[in-house]
Short mmCIF file of N, CA, C and O in Angstrom, two decimals:
data_model
loop_
_atom_site.label_atom_id
_atom_site.label_comp_id
_atom_site.label_asym_id
_atom_site.label_seq_id
_atom_site.Cartn_x
_atom_site.Cartn_y
_atom_site.Cartn_z
N UNK A 643 0.80 -1.64 -0.20
CA UNK A 643 -0.31 0.08 -0.16
C UNK A 643 0.81 1.59 0.26
O UNK A 643 0.95 2.45 -0.77
N UNK A 644 1.86 1.08 0.42
CA UNK A 644 2.90 2.14 0.77
C UNK A 644 3.43 2.41 -0.52
O UNK A 644 3.92 3.78 -0.53
N UNK A 645 4.22 1.35 -1.06
CA UNK A 645 4.19 2.06 -2.58
C UNK A 645 3.26 2.17 -3.01
O UNK A 645 3.85 3.40 -4.55
N UNK A 646 2.24 2.00 -3.18
CA UNK A 646 1.16 2.45 -4.30
C UNK A 646 1.02 3.94 -3.88
O UNK A 646 1.05 5.08 -4.69
N UNK A 647 1.22 4.39 -2.67
CA UNK A 647 1.24 6.17 -2.00
C UNK A 647 2.31 6.54 -2.87
O UNK A 647 2.02 7.78 -3.19
N UNK A 648 3.20 6.23 -2.40
CA UNK A 648 4.80 6.84 -3.25
C UNK A 648 4.28 6.49 -4.87
O UNK A 648 5.70 8.11 -4.97
N UNK A 649 4.20 6.25 -5.12
CA UNK A 649 4.06 6.18 -6.81
C UNK A 649 3.43 7.47 -7.10
O UNK A 649 3.42 7.59 -7.92
N UNK A 650 2.22 7.02 -6.73
CA UNK A 650 1.12 8.40 -6.76
C UNK A 650 2.31 9.87 -6.61
O UNK A 650 1.55 10.80 -7.28
N UNK A 651 2.45 9.97 -5.23
CA UNK A 651 3.19 11.19 -5.14
C UNK A 651 4.14 11.45 -6.05
O UNK A 651 4.34 12.74 -6.23
N UNK A 652 4.99 10.32 -6.54
CA UNK A 652 6.04 10.70 -7.66
C UNK A 652 5.16 11.24 -8.78
O UNK A 652 5.81 12.06 -9.46
N UNK A 653 4.43 10.65 -9.04
CA UNK A 653 3.67 10.94 -10.52
C UNK A 653 3.41 12.44 -10.04
O UNK A 653 3.40 13.37 -11.13
N UNK A 654 2.53 12.54 -8.99
CA UNK A 654 2.09 14.18 -9.10
C UNK A 654 2.50 14.78 -9.05
O UNK A 654 3.23 16.46 -9.65
N UNK A 655 4.64 14.63 -8.58
CA UNK A 655 5.46 15.90 -8.22
C UNK A 655 6.09 15.87 -9.67
O UNK A 655 6.42 16.90 -10.11
N UNK A 656 6.27 14.75 -10.40
CA UNK A 656 6.68 14.84 -11.64
C UNK A 656 5.93 15.49 -12.70
O UNK A 656 6.33 16.50 -13.06
N UNK A 657 4.80 15.50 -12.11
CA UNK A 657 3.71 16.74 -13.46
C UNK A 657 3.23 17.41 -12.42
O UNK A 657 3.76 18.31 -13.62
N UNK A 658 3.39 17.82 -11.62
CA UNK A 658 4.16 19.39 -11.15
C UNK A 658 5.54 19.96 -11.55
O UNK A 658 5.81 21.19 -12.17
N UNK A 659 6.53 19.03 -11.40
CA UNK A 659 7.82 20.20 -11.74
C UNK A 659 7.75 20.14 -13.64
O UNK A 659 8.12 21.16 -14.37
N UNK A 660 6.76 19.40 -14.03
CA UNK A 660 6.90 19.68 -16.09
C UNK A 660 5.77 20.74 -16.12
O UNK A 660 5.88 21.42 -16.79
N UNK A 661 4.84 20.96 -15.59
CA UNK A 661 3.81 22.56 -15.24
C UNK A 661 5.01 23.31 -14.76
O UNK A 661 4.60 24.51 -15.43
N UNK A 662 5.18 23.31 -13.66
CA UNK A 662 6.36 24.19 -13.58
C UNK A 662 7.61 24.91 -14.84
O UNK A 662 7.40 25.69 -15.20
N UNK A 663 8.17 23.68 -15.28
CA UNK A 663 8.85 23.79 -16.64
C UNK A 663 7.91 24.58 -17.91
O UNK A 663 8.42 25.59 -18.66
N UNK A 664 6.75 24.07 -18.01
CA UNK A 664 5.93 25.11 -18.59
C UNK A 664 5.49 26.01 -19.05
O UNK A 664 5.87 27.33 -19.73
N UNK A 665 5.64 26.49 -17.57
CA UNK A 665 4.89 28.00 -17.01
C UNK A 665 6.07 28.81 -17.21
O UNK A 665 6.28 30.24 -17.85
N UNK A 666 7.30 28.35 -16.43
CA UNK A 666 8.72 29.12 -16.88
C UNK A 666 8.90 29.49 -18.65
O UNK A 666 9.02 30.73 -19.13
N UNK A 667 8.62 28.11 -18.91
CA UNK A 667 8.71 28.74 -20.27
C UNK A 667 7.31 29.73 -21.33
O UNK A 667 8.07 30.59 -22.13
N UNK A 668 6.24 29.63 -20.91
CA UNK A 668 5.67 30.56 -21.00
C UNK A 668 5.94 32.35 -20.65
O UNK A 668 5.56 32.80 -21.67
N UNK A 669 6.22 32.33 -19.34
CA UNK A 669 6.62 33.65 -18.92
C UNK A 669 7.74 33.90 -19.92
O UNK A 669 7.48 35.10 -19.74
N UNK A 670 8.94 33.08 -20.00
CA UNK A 670 10.01 33.54 -21.17
C UNK A 670 9.14 34.44 -22.69
O UNK A 670 9.44 35.19 -23.30
N UNK A 671 8.14 33.51 -22.67
CA UNK A 671 7.30 33.95 -24.14
C UNK A 671 6.53 35.02 -23.77
O UNK A 671 6.84 36.21 -24.39
N UNK A 672 6.48 35.50 -22.96
CA UNK A 672 5.45 36.19 -22.80
C UNK A 672 5.99 37.61 -22.32
O UNK A 672 5.95 38.79 -22.43
N UNK A 673 7.17 37.46 -21.32
CA UNK A 673 8.50 38.56 -21.70
C UNK A 673 8.77 39.37 -22.50
O UNK A 673 8.39 40.71 -23.24
N UNK A 674 9.03 38.53 -23.90
CA UNK A 674 9.60 38.33 -24.97
C UNK A 674 8.76 39.36 -25.90
O UNK A 674 8.97 40.54 -26.38
N UNK A 675 7.52 38.74 -25.83
CA UNK A 675 5.80 39.60 -26.36
C UNK A 675 6.04 41.26 -25.70
O UNK A 675 5.90 42.01 -26.30
N UNK A 676 6.13 41.07 -24.33
CA UNK A 676 5.76 42.57 -23.83
C UNK A 676 6.81 43.08 -24.28
O UNK A 676 6.47 44.39 -24.76
N UNK A 677 8.19 42.71 -24.02
CA UNK A 677 9.08 43.68 -24.64
C UNK A 677 9.03 44.23 -25.83
O UNK A 677 8.79 45.69 -26.29
N UNK A 678 8.36 43.55 -27.42
CA UNK A 678 8.19 43.75 -28.48
C UNK A 678 6.80 44.62 -28.32
O UNK A 678 7.26 45.75 -29.70
N UNK A 679 6.10 44.05 -28.09
CA UNK A 679 4.96 45.37 -27.49
C UNK A 679 5.48 46.59 -27.01
O UNK A 679 5.31 47.82 -28.11
N UNK A 680 5.96 46.64 -26.33
CA UNK A 680 6.91 47.57 -25.02
C UNK A 680 7.52 48.81 -26.13
O UNK A 680 7.18 49.61 -26.68
N UNK A 681 8.02 47.92 -27.15
CA UNK A 681 8.87 48.82 -28.21
C UNK A 681 8.22 49.40 -29.31
O UNK A 681 8.39 50.72 -29.68
N UNK A 682 7.29 48.60 -29.97
CA UNK A 682 6.32 49.19 -31.32
C UNK A 682 5.41 49.94 -30.56
O UNK A 682 5.24 51.00 -30.83
N UNK A 683 5.27 50.13 -29.26
CA UNK A 683 4.56 51.69 -28.58
C UNK A 683 5.61 52.81 -28.89
O UNK A 683 4.75 53.80 -29.01
N UNK A 684 6.40 52.70 -28.46
CA UNK A 684 7.51 54.21 -28.32
C UNK A 684 7.82 54.62 -30.21
O UNK A 684 7.16 55.33 -29.99
N UNK A 685 7.74 53.36 -30.85
CA UNK A 685 8.03 53.57 -32.22
C UNK A 685 6.37 54.24 -32.69
O UNK A 685 6.22 55.21 -33.14
N UNK A 686 5.21 53.69 -32.08
CA UNK A 686 4.26 54.36 -32.88
C UNK A 686 3.82 55.82 -31.52
O UNK A 686 3.41 56.59 -32.79
N UNK A 687 4.03 56.30 -30.79
CA UNK A 687 4.71 57.14 -30.10
C UNK A 687 5.11 58.57 -30.65
O UNK A 687 4.71 59.43 -31.24
N UNK A 688 6.44 57.66 -31.27
CA UNK A 688 7.48 58.91 -32.03
C UNK A 688 6.54 59.41 -33.20
O UNK A 688 6.39 60.67 -33.43
N UNK A 689 6.00 58.33 -34.08
CA UNK A 689 4.83 58.51 -35.59
C UNK A 689 3.91 59.89 -34.90
O UNK A 689 4.26 60.64 -35.57
N UNK A 690 3.08 59.40 -34.13
CA UNK A 690 2.23 60.02 -33.97
C UNK A 690 2.67 61.70 -33.62
O UNK A 690 2.02 62.79 -33.58
N UNK A 691 3.56 61.57 -32.43
CA UNK A 691 4.00 62.87 -31.97
C UNK A 691 4.42 63.70 -33.41
O UNK A 691 4.15 65.37 -33.34
N UNK A 692 4.99 62.87 -33.99
CA UNK A 692 5.59 63.98 -35.48
C UNK A 692 4.42 64.25 -36.26
O UNK A 692 4.33 65.54 -37.17
N UNK A 693 3.56 63.76 -36.19
CA UNK A 693 2.04 63.96 -36.98
C UNK A 693 1.46 65.12 -36.76
O UNK A 693 0.98 66.19 -36.98
N UNK A 694 1.54 65.04 -34.95
CA UNK A 694 0.98 65.73 -34.52
C UNK A 694 1.57 67.42 -34.41
O UNK A 694 0.94 68.38 -34.85
N UNK A 695 3.41 67.33 -34.26
CA UNK A 695 3.54 68.60 -34.61
C UNK A 695 4.00 69.21 -36.41
O UNK A 695 3.91 70.27 -36.49
N UNK A 696 2.88 68.56 -37.30
CA UNK A 696 2.70 69.03 -38.86
C UNK A 696 1.84 69.12 -38.92
O UNK A 696 1.87 70.27 -39.39
N UNK A 697 0.42 69.08 -37.78
CA UNK A 697 -0.76 69.68 -38.14
C UNK A 697 -0.27 70.72 -37.35
O UNK A 697 -1.37 71.70 -37.67
N UNK A 698 0.50 70.81 -35.81
CA UNK A 698 0.91 72.47 -35.20
C UNK A 698 0.67 73.06 -36.14
O UNK A 698 0.19 74.41 -36.33
N UNK A 699 2.00 73.07 -37.09
CA UNK A 699 2.02 73.94 -38.07
C UNK A 699 1.56 74.63 -39.69
O UNK A 699 1.69 75.65 -40.41
N UNK A 700 0.30 73.96 -39.83
CA UNK A 700 -1.02 73.90 -40.33
C UNK A 700 -1.70 74.67 -39.62
O UNK A 700 -1.95 75.68 -39.29
#
């Protein structure tokens, strides 16, 4: 009986380790996406500011 409990516990621990590894990979992917979007935001802000300055001159 105790062997069954240890086997079940081991399966759960392995499963949790796999979930943690997947979450770490997802976290890296999301950080990269966030960095990309932040850079895109800066670029768009610069373009909008340039357009607004041109409109002020009209």
